Coordinates of C-alpha atoms and ligand atoms in Angstrom, one line a residue:
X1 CA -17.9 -42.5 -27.6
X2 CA -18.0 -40.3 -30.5
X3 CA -18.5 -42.5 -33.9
X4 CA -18.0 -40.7 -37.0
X5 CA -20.0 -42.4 -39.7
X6 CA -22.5 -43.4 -37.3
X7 CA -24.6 -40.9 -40.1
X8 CA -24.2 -43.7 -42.7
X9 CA -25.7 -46.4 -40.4
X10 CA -28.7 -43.8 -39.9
X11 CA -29.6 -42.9 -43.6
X12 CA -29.5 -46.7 -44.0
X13 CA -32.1 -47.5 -41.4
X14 CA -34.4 -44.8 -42.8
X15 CA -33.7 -46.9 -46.3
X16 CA -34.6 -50.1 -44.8
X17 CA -37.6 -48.5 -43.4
X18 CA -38.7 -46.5 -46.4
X19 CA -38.1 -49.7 -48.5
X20 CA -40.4 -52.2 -46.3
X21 CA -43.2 -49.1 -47.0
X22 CA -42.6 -49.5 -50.3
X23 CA -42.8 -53.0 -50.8
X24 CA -46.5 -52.7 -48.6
X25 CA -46.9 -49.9 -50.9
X26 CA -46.3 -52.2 -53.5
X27 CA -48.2 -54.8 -52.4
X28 CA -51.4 -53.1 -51.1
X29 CA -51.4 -51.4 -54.6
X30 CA -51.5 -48.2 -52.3
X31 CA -47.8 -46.3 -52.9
X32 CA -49.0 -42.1 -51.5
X33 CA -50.9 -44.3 -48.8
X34 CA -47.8 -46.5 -47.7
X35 CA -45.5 -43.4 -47.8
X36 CA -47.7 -41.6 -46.0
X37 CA -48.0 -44.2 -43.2
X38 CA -44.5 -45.1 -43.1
X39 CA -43.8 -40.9 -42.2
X40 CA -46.0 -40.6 -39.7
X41 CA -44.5 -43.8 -38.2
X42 CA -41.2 -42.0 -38.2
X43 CA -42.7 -39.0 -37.0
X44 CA -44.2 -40.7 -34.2
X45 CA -41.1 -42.9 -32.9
X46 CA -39.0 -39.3 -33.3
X47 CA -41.4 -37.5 -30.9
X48 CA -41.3 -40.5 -28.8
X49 CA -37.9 -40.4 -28.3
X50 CA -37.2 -36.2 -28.1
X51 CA -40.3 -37.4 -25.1
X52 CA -37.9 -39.6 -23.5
X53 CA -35.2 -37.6 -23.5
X54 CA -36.9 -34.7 -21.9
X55 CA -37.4 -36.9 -19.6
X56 CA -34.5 -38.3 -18.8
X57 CA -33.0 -34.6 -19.2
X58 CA -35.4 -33.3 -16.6
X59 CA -36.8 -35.8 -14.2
X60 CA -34.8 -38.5 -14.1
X61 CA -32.6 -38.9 -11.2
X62 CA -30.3 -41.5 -13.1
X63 CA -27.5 -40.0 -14.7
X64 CA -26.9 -43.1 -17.2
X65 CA -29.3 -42.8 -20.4
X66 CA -31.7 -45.1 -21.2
X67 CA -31.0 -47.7 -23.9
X68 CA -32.2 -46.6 -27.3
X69 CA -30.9 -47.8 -31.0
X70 CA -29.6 -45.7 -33.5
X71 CA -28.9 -41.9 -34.0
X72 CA -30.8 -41.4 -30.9
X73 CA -28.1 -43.6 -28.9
X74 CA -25.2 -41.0 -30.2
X75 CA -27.4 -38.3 -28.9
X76 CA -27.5 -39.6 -25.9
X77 CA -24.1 -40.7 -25.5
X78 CA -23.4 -37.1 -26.5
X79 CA -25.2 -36.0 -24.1
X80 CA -24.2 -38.1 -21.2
X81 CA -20.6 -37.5 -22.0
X82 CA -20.9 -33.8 -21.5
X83 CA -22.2 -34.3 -18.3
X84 CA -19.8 -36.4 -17.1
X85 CA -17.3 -34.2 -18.3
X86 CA -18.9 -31.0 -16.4
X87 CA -19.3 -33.4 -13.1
X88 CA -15.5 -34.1 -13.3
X89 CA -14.6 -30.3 -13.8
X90 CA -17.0 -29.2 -10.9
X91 CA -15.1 -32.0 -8.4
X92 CA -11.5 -30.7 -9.4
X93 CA -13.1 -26.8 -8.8
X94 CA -14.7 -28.2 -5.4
X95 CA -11.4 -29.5 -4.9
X96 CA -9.8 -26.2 -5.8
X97 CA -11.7 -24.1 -3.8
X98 CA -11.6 -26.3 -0.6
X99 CA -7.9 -26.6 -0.8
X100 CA -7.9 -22.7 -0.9
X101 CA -10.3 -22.5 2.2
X102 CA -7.8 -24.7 4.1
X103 CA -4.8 -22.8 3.1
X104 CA -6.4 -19.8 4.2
X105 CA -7.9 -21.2 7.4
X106 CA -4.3 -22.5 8.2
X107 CA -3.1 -18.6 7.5
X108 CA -1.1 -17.0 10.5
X109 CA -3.6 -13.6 9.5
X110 CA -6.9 -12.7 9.0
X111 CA -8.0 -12.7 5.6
X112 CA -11.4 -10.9 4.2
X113 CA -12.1 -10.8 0.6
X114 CA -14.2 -8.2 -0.3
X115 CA -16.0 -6.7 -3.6
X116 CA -16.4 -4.1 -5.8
X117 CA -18.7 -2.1 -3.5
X118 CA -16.6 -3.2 -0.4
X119 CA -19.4 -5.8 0.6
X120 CA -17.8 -8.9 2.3
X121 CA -17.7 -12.3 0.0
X122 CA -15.3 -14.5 2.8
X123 CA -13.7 -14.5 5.8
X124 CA -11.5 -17.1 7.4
X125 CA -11.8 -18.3 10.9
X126 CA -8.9 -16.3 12.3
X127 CA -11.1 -12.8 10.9
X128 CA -14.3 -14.2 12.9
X129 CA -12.1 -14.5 16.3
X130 CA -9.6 -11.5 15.9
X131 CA -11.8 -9.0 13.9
X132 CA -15.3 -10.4 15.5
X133 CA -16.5 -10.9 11.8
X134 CA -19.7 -13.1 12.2
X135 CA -19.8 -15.6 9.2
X136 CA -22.6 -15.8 7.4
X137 CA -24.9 -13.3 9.0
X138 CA -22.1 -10.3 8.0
X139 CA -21.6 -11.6 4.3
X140 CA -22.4 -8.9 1.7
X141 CA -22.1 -6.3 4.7
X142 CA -20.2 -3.2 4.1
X143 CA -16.1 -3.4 5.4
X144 CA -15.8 0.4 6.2
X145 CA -18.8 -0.4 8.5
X146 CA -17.6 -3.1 10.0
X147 CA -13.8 -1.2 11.0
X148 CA -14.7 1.9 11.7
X149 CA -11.9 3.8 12.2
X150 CA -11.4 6.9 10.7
X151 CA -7.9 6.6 9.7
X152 CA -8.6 3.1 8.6
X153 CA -11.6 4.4 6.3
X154 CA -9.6 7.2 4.7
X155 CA -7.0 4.7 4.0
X156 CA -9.8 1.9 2.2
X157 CA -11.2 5.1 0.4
X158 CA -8.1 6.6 -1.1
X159 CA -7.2 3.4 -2.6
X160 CA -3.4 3.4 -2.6
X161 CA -2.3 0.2 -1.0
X162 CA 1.0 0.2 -1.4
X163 CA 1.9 0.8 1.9
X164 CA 0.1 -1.2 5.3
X165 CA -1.4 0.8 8.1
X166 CA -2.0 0.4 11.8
X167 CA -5.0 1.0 13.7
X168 CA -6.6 -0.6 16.6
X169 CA -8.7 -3.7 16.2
X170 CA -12.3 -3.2 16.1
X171 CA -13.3 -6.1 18.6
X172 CA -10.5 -5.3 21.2
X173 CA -8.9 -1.2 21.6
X174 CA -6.1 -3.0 23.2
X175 CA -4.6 -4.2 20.5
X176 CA -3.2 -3.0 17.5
X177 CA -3.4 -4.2 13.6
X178 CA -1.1 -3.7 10.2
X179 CA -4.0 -4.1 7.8
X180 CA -3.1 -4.6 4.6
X181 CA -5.4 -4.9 1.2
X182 CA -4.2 -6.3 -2.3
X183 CA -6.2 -6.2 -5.4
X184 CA -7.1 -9.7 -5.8
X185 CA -8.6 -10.9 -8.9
X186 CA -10.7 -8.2 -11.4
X187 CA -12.9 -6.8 -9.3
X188 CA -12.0 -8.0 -5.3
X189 CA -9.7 -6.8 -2.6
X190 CA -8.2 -9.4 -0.2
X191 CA -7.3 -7.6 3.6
X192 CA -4.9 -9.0 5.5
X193 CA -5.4 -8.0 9.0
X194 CA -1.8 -9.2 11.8
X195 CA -2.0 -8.6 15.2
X196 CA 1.5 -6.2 15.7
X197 CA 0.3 -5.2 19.4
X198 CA 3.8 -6.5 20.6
X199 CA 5.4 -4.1 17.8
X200 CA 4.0 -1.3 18.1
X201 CA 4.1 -1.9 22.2
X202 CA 8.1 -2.0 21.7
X203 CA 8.1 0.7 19.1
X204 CA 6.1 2.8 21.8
X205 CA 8.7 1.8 24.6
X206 CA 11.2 2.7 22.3
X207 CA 10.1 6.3 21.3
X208 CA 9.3 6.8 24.9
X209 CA 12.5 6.1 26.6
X210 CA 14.5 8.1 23.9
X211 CA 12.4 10.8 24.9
X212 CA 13.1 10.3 28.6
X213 CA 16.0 10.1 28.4
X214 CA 17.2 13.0 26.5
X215 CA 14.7 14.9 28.8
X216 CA 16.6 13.7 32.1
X217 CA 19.8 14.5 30.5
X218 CA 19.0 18.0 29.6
X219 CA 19.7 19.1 33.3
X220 CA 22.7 18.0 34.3
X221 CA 24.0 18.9 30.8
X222 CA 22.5 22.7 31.9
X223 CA 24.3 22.8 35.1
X224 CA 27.7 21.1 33.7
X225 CA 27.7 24.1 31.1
X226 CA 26.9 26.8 33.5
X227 CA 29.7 25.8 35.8
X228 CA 31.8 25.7 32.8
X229 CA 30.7 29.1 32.3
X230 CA 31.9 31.1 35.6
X231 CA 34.5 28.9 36.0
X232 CA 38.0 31.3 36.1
X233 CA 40.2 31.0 33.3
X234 CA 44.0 30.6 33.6
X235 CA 45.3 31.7 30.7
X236 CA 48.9 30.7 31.7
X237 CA 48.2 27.9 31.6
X238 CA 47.4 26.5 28.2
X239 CA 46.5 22.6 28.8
X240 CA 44.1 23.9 31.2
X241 CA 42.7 26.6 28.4
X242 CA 42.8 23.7 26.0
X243 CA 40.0 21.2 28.1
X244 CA 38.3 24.0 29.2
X245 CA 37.5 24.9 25.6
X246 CA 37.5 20.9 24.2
X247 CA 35.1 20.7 27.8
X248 CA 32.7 23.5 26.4
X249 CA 32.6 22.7 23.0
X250 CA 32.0 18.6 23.9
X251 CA 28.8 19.8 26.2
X252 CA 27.7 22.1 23.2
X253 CA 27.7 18.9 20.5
X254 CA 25.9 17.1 23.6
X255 CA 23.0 19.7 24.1
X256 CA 22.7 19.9 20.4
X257 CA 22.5 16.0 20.1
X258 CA 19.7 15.8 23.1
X259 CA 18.0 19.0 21.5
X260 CA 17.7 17.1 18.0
X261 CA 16.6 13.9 19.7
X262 CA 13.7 15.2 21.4
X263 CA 12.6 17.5 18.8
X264 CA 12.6 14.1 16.6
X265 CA 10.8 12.4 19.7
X266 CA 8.5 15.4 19.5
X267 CA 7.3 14.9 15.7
X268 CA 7.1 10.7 15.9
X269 CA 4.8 11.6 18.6
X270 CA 2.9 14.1 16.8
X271 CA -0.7 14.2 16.4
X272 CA -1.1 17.3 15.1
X273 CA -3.6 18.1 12.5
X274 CA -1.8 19.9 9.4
X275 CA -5.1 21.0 7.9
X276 CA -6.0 23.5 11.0
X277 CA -3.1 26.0 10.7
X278 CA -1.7 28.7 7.9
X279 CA 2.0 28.8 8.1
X280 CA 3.2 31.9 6.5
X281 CA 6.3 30.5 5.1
X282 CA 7.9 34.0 3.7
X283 CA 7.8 35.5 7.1
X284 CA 9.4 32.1 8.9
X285 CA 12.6 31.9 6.1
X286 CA 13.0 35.9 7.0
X287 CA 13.7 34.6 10.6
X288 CA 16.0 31.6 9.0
X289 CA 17.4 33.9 6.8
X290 CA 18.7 36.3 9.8
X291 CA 20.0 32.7 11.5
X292 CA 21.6 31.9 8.4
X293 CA 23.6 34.8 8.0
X294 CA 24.9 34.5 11.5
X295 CA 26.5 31.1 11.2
X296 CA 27.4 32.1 8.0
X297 CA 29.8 34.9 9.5
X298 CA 33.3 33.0 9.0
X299 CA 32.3 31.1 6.0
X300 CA 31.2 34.4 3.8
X301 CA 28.9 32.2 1.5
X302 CA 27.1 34.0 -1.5
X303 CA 23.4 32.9 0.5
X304 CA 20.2 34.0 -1.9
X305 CA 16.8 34.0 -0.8
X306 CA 14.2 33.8 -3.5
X307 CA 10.8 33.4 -1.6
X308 CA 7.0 33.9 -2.9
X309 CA 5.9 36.1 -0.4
X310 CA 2.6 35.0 -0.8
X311 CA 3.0 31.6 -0.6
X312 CA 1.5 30.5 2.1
X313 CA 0.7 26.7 3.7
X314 CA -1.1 24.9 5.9
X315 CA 1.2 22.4 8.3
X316 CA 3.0 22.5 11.7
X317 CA 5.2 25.6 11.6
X318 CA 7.7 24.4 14.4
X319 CA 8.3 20.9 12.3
X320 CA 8.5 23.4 9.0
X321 CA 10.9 25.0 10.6
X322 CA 13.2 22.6 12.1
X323 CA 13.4 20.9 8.4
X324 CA 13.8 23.9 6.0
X325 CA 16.8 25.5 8.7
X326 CA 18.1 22.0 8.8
X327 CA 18.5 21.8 4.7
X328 CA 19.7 25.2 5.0
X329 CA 22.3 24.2 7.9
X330 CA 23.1 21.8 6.3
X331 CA 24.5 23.6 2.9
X332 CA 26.1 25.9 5.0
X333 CA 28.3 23.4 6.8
X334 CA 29.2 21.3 3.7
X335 CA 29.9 23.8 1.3
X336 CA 34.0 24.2 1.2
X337 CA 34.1 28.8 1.4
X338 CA 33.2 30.8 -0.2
X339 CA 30.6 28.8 -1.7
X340 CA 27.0 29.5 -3.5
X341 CA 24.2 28.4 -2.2
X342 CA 20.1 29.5 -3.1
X343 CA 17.6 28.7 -1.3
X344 CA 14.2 28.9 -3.3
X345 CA 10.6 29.4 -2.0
X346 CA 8.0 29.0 -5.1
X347 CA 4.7 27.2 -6.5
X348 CA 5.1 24.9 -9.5
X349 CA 2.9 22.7 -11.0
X350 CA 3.4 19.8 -7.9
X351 CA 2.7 22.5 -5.7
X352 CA 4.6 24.5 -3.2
X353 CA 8.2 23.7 -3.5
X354 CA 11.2 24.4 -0.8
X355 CA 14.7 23.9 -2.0
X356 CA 18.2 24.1 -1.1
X357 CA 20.6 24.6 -4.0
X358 CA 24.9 24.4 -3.0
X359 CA 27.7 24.4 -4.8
X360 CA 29.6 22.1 -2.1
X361 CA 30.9 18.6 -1.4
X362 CA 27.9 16.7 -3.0
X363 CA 27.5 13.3 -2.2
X364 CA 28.4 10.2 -3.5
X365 CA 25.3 8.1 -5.1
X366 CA 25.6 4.7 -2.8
X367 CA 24.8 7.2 0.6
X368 CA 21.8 8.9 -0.7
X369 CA 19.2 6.3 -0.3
X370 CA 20.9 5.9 3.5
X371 CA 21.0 10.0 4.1
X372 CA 17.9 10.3 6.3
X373 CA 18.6 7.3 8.7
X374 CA 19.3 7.9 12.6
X375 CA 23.6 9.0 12.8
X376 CA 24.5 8.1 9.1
X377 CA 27.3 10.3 8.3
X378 CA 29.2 10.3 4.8
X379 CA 32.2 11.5 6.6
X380 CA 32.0 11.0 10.2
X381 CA 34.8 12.9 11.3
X382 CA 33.7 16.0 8.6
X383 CA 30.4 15.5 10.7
X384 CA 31.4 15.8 13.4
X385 CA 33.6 18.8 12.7
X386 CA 30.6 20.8 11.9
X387 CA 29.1 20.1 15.2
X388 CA 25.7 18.1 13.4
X389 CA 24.1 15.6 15.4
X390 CA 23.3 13.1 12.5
X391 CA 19.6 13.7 13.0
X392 CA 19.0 16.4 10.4
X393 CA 17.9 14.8 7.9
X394 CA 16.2 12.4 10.1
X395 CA 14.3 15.2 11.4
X396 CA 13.3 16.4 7.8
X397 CA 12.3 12.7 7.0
X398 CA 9.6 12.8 9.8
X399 CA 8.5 16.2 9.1
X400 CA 8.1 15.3 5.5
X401 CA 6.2 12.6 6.4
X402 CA 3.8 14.3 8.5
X403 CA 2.9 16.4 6.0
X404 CA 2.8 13.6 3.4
X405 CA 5.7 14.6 1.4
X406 CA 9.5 13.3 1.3
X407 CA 12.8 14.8 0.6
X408 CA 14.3 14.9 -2.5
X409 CA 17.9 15.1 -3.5
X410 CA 19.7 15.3 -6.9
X411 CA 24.0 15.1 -5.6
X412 CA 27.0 15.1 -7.6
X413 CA 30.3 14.9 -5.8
X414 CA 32.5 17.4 -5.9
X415 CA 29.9 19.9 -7.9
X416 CA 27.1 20.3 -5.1
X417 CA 23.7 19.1 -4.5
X418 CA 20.1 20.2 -4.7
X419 CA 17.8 19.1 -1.4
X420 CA 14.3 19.9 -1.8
X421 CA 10.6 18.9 -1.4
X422 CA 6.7 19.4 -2.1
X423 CA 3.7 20.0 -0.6
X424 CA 0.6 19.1 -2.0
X425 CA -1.2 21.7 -3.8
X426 CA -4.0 20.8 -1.3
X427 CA -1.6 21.9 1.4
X428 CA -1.2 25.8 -0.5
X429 CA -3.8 28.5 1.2
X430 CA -5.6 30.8 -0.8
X431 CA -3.3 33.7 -1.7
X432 CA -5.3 37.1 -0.1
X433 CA -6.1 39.2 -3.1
X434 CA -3.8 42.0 -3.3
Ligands
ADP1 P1 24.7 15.9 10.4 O1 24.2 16.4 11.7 O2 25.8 15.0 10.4 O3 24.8 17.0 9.4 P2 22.4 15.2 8.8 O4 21.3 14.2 9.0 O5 21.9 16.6 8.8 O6 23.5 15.0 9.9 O7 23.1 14.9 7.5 C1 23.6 13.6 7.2 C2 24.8 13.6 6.3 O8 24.4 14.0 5.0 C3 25.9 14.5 6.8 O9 26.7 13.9 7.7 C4 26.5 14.9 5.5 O10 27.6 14.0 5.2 C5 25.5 14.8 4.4 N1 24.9 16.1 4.0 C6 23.8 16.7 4.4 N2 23.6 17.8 3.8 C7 24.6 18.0 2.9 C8 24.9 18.9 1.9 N3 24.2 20.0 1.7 N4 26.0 18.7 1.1 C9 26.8 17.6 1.3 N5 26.5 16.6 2.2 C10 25.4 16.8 3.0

C-alpha cells in the first residue's frame, strides 16, 4: 500500500534521532562529537538495510519482505507490490499463450509460424504428423528446406500470398496440400498447410473424363458428318433439304463444342514451360488475320491490324493462338454489320499488350465478372446463332493464366467493347537489332 505522507513520518524519526544526539551532545558537553556519532549511526543502519535488501532481492527464495520500520518498509512494500503485480501479468500471459496452443492444437490444419529469415518458431501437432515436422529438434530450421518443392519455394520467395497453392506433401507424394501463409504479427508468417488430396483427386477425375469424353465422341461425330456429306440430295423435296441442312449444321456446332472442350482439357492439363519458347506473335496474327477475313466475308467489317512486327514473346504459341483468334472471333460475331473493329499488337509500359477493340453489342456491366465461366452466354439464343461453344472466353481465361496474365475488358452496351491483356515485360524477347 502506497502511503503518501509516509515522508513526514520519516523526517520526524530523523528529528527524534538527531534530537536524542543532541541532548547527549548536550550532556557530554561534546555537540561535533554527538553529531558525528549520531551520522555514522544512521549511516550504518542505512547500509544495513540497502544489505538486507540485496539480499532479499537476490537470494532469498521468499517472495514476502522481511519486517523493517520506517521508509525502508515503503520501499519494500514498493517493491514487493511490483512483483506481485509482474507475477500476476506473467500467469494471465501463461494463460494466453496456453489457450492459444490449445486452440491451435485443436485446428483442423497444420499451422507453422515462422520468422523473419523463414526459421521455424512453432508448429502444432497436426504439422509434426502431416508435414513430418520434428518439434523441437527442427525449431529455428529453415521452411524452404524443410518443403522442398520447387513450386512451393518460388511461391514462399515471391511473397504474394494472396492466393493458396497446391503441391504435394513433403512426408507423403501421395497426397496433395493448399498451403497457405498470412503475415502474422510484425515480423512472422503463419502457414496453414490442409490436406485437399480428395479435391484435387476429384478435380483430376473431373478434367480427365471431360477429356475422354470429348475424345470418344470425336469419332462417331466424324463419321455421322461424313455420311451426311455423300449422302444424295433431293432437292424436291424441301423438308428433306431442310434436316439435312439443320442435320449438318447441328454436327458442325457439336464438333466445334468437342474441339473447344478438349483444347480447354488441353491447357488445364498443361505443363508446359512458357520461358523455353519465342513466339513470334506478328507472323501468328498474319495467319489470324487471313482467318479473319474469311469469316468476315458476309459481314464486310472494317478489320485493322496494327501489329509491332518486332514484338516478339515467349509462351505456348498454340494456347496464344487459340485466345487472341477467340477475342478476335469473338468481335466478329457480336458486332451488328458493317461494324469497326481494331485489333492492336504493341508494347506499353505493362508490357506487351494484345487487344480487341469493336464497335458492337457491348455488354451489360452485371455479365462481365461471369464472362469467362464454362457456357455463360449474355444472350443464349444470339450465342448460339453465331455457332460459339461458350468456351471462348473460358479458353482465354486458362491461357491467360498460364502465362500469368488475365483478360481485361472495358464494355458499354450498345457502343462496343475493348477485350485485351498483358504480358509481363519479363515475357517480351529481346528485339534483334535491325
Ligand atoms: P461463345 O461461344 O458463346 O461466343 P464465349 O466464351 O466466347 O462464348 O463468350 C461468352 C459470351 O460473351 C458470349 O456469349 C457473348 O455474349 C459475350 N461476348 C464475347 N465477346 C463479345 C464481344 N466482342 N462483344 C459482345 N459480347 C461478347
Amino acid at each position: 500500500m502506497y502511503y503518501p505522507f509516509s515522508w513526514v513520518k520519516s523526517l520526524f524519526r530523523i528529528a527524534v534521532f538527531l534530537a536524542a544526539f543532541t541532548l547527549i551532545g548536550l550532556l557530554i558537553d561534546r555537540m561535533l562529537l554527538a553529531y558525528a556519532l549520531g551520522l555514522t549511526a544512521l549511516l550504518i543502519i542505512n547500509y544495513f538495510q540497502l544489505y538486507k535488501l540485496n539480499r532479499w532481492l537476490w537470494h532469498s527464495r521468499k517472495m514476502s519482505p522481511p519486517t523493517v520500520n520506517g521508509l525502508w518498509e515503503h520501499i519494500y512494500e514498493g517493491i514487493y507490490y511490483l512483483q506481485r503485480r509482474n507475477r500476476n501479468k506473467r500467469k494471465e500471459l501463461g494463460a494466453l499463450v496456453k489457450r492459444f496452443r490449445e486452440g491451435s492444437e485443436a485446428l483442423p490444419d497444420a499451422a507453422v509460424v515462422v520468422d523473419e529469415d523463414a526459421r521455424i518458431v512453432w508448429c502444432n501437432r497436426l504439422a509434426r504428423i502431416e508435414m513430418g515436422l520434428r518439434w523441437p529438434q527442427d525449431a529455428g530450421r529453415r521452411l524452404d528446406n524443410l518443403i522442398r518443392h520447387p513450386e512451393f519455394i518460388d511461391y514462399f520467395h515471391k511473397g504474394r500470398f494472396d492466393h493458396p497453392i497446391e503441391v504435394p506433401s513433403p512426408s507423403n507424394p501421395q497426397k496433395t496440400f493448399e498451403y497457405r501463409v498470412m503475415p502474422y504479427g510484425e515480423e512472422h508468417l503463419l502457414l496453414i498447410a490442409r490436406d485437399v488430396t480428395r479435391v484435387s483427386q476429384l478435380e483430376e477425375m473431373r478434367k480427365d473424363f471431360v477429356a475422354n469424353v470429348s475424345h470418344e465422341l470425336r469419332t462417331p461425330l466424324t463419321v455421322i458428318t461424313g455420311y451426311l456429306e455423300l449422302l444424295p440430295r433431293d432437292e424436291q423435296d424441301s423438308f428433306a433439304t431442310k434436316a439435312m441442312d439443320e442435320m449438318f449444321s447441328q454436327t458442325a456446332r457439336m464438333q466445334n463444342l468437342i474441339e473447344d472442350l478438349l483444347i480447354l482439357s488441353r491447357i488445364e492439363a498443361s505443363a508446359e514451360r512458357i520461358f523455353e519458347k519465342q513466339v513470334d506473335m506478328y507472323a501468328m496474327l498474319q495467319q489470324i488475320e487471313a482467318e479473319a477475313k474469311t469469316l468476315n466475308k458476309d459481314k464486310n467489317h472494317k478489320i485493322r491490324f496494327e501489329m509491332d512486327p518486332e514484338l516478339k514473346v515467349f509462351g505456348v504459341e498454340t494456347e496464344l493462338r487459340s485466345a487472341c483468334s477467340n477475342l478476335i472471333f469473338n468481335a466478329i460475331h457480336y458486332t451488328p454489320a458493317p461494324g469497326k473493329i481494331v485489333v492492336k499488337w504493341e508494347e506499353d509500359e505493362r508490357g506487351a499488350r494484345f487487344s480487341v477493340k469493336d464497335n458492337g453489342d457491348g455488354i451489360e456491366e452485371r455479365h462481365l465478372a461471369r464472362l469467362t465461366e464454362r457456357f455463360y452466354r449474355v444472350d443464349k439464343a444470339r450465342s448460339r446463332k453465331t455457332g460459339g461453344s461458350g468456351l471462348g472466353l473460358s479458353i482465354v481465361k486458362h491461357v491467360l493464366n498460364h502465362h500469368n496474365s488475365h483478360l481485361e475488358i472495358e464494355s458499354k452496351l450498345n457502343k462496343g467493347s475493348v477485350f485485351s491483356f498483358h504480358l509481363n515485360q519479363q515475357l517480351i524477347a529481346e528485339r534483334s537489332s535491325a
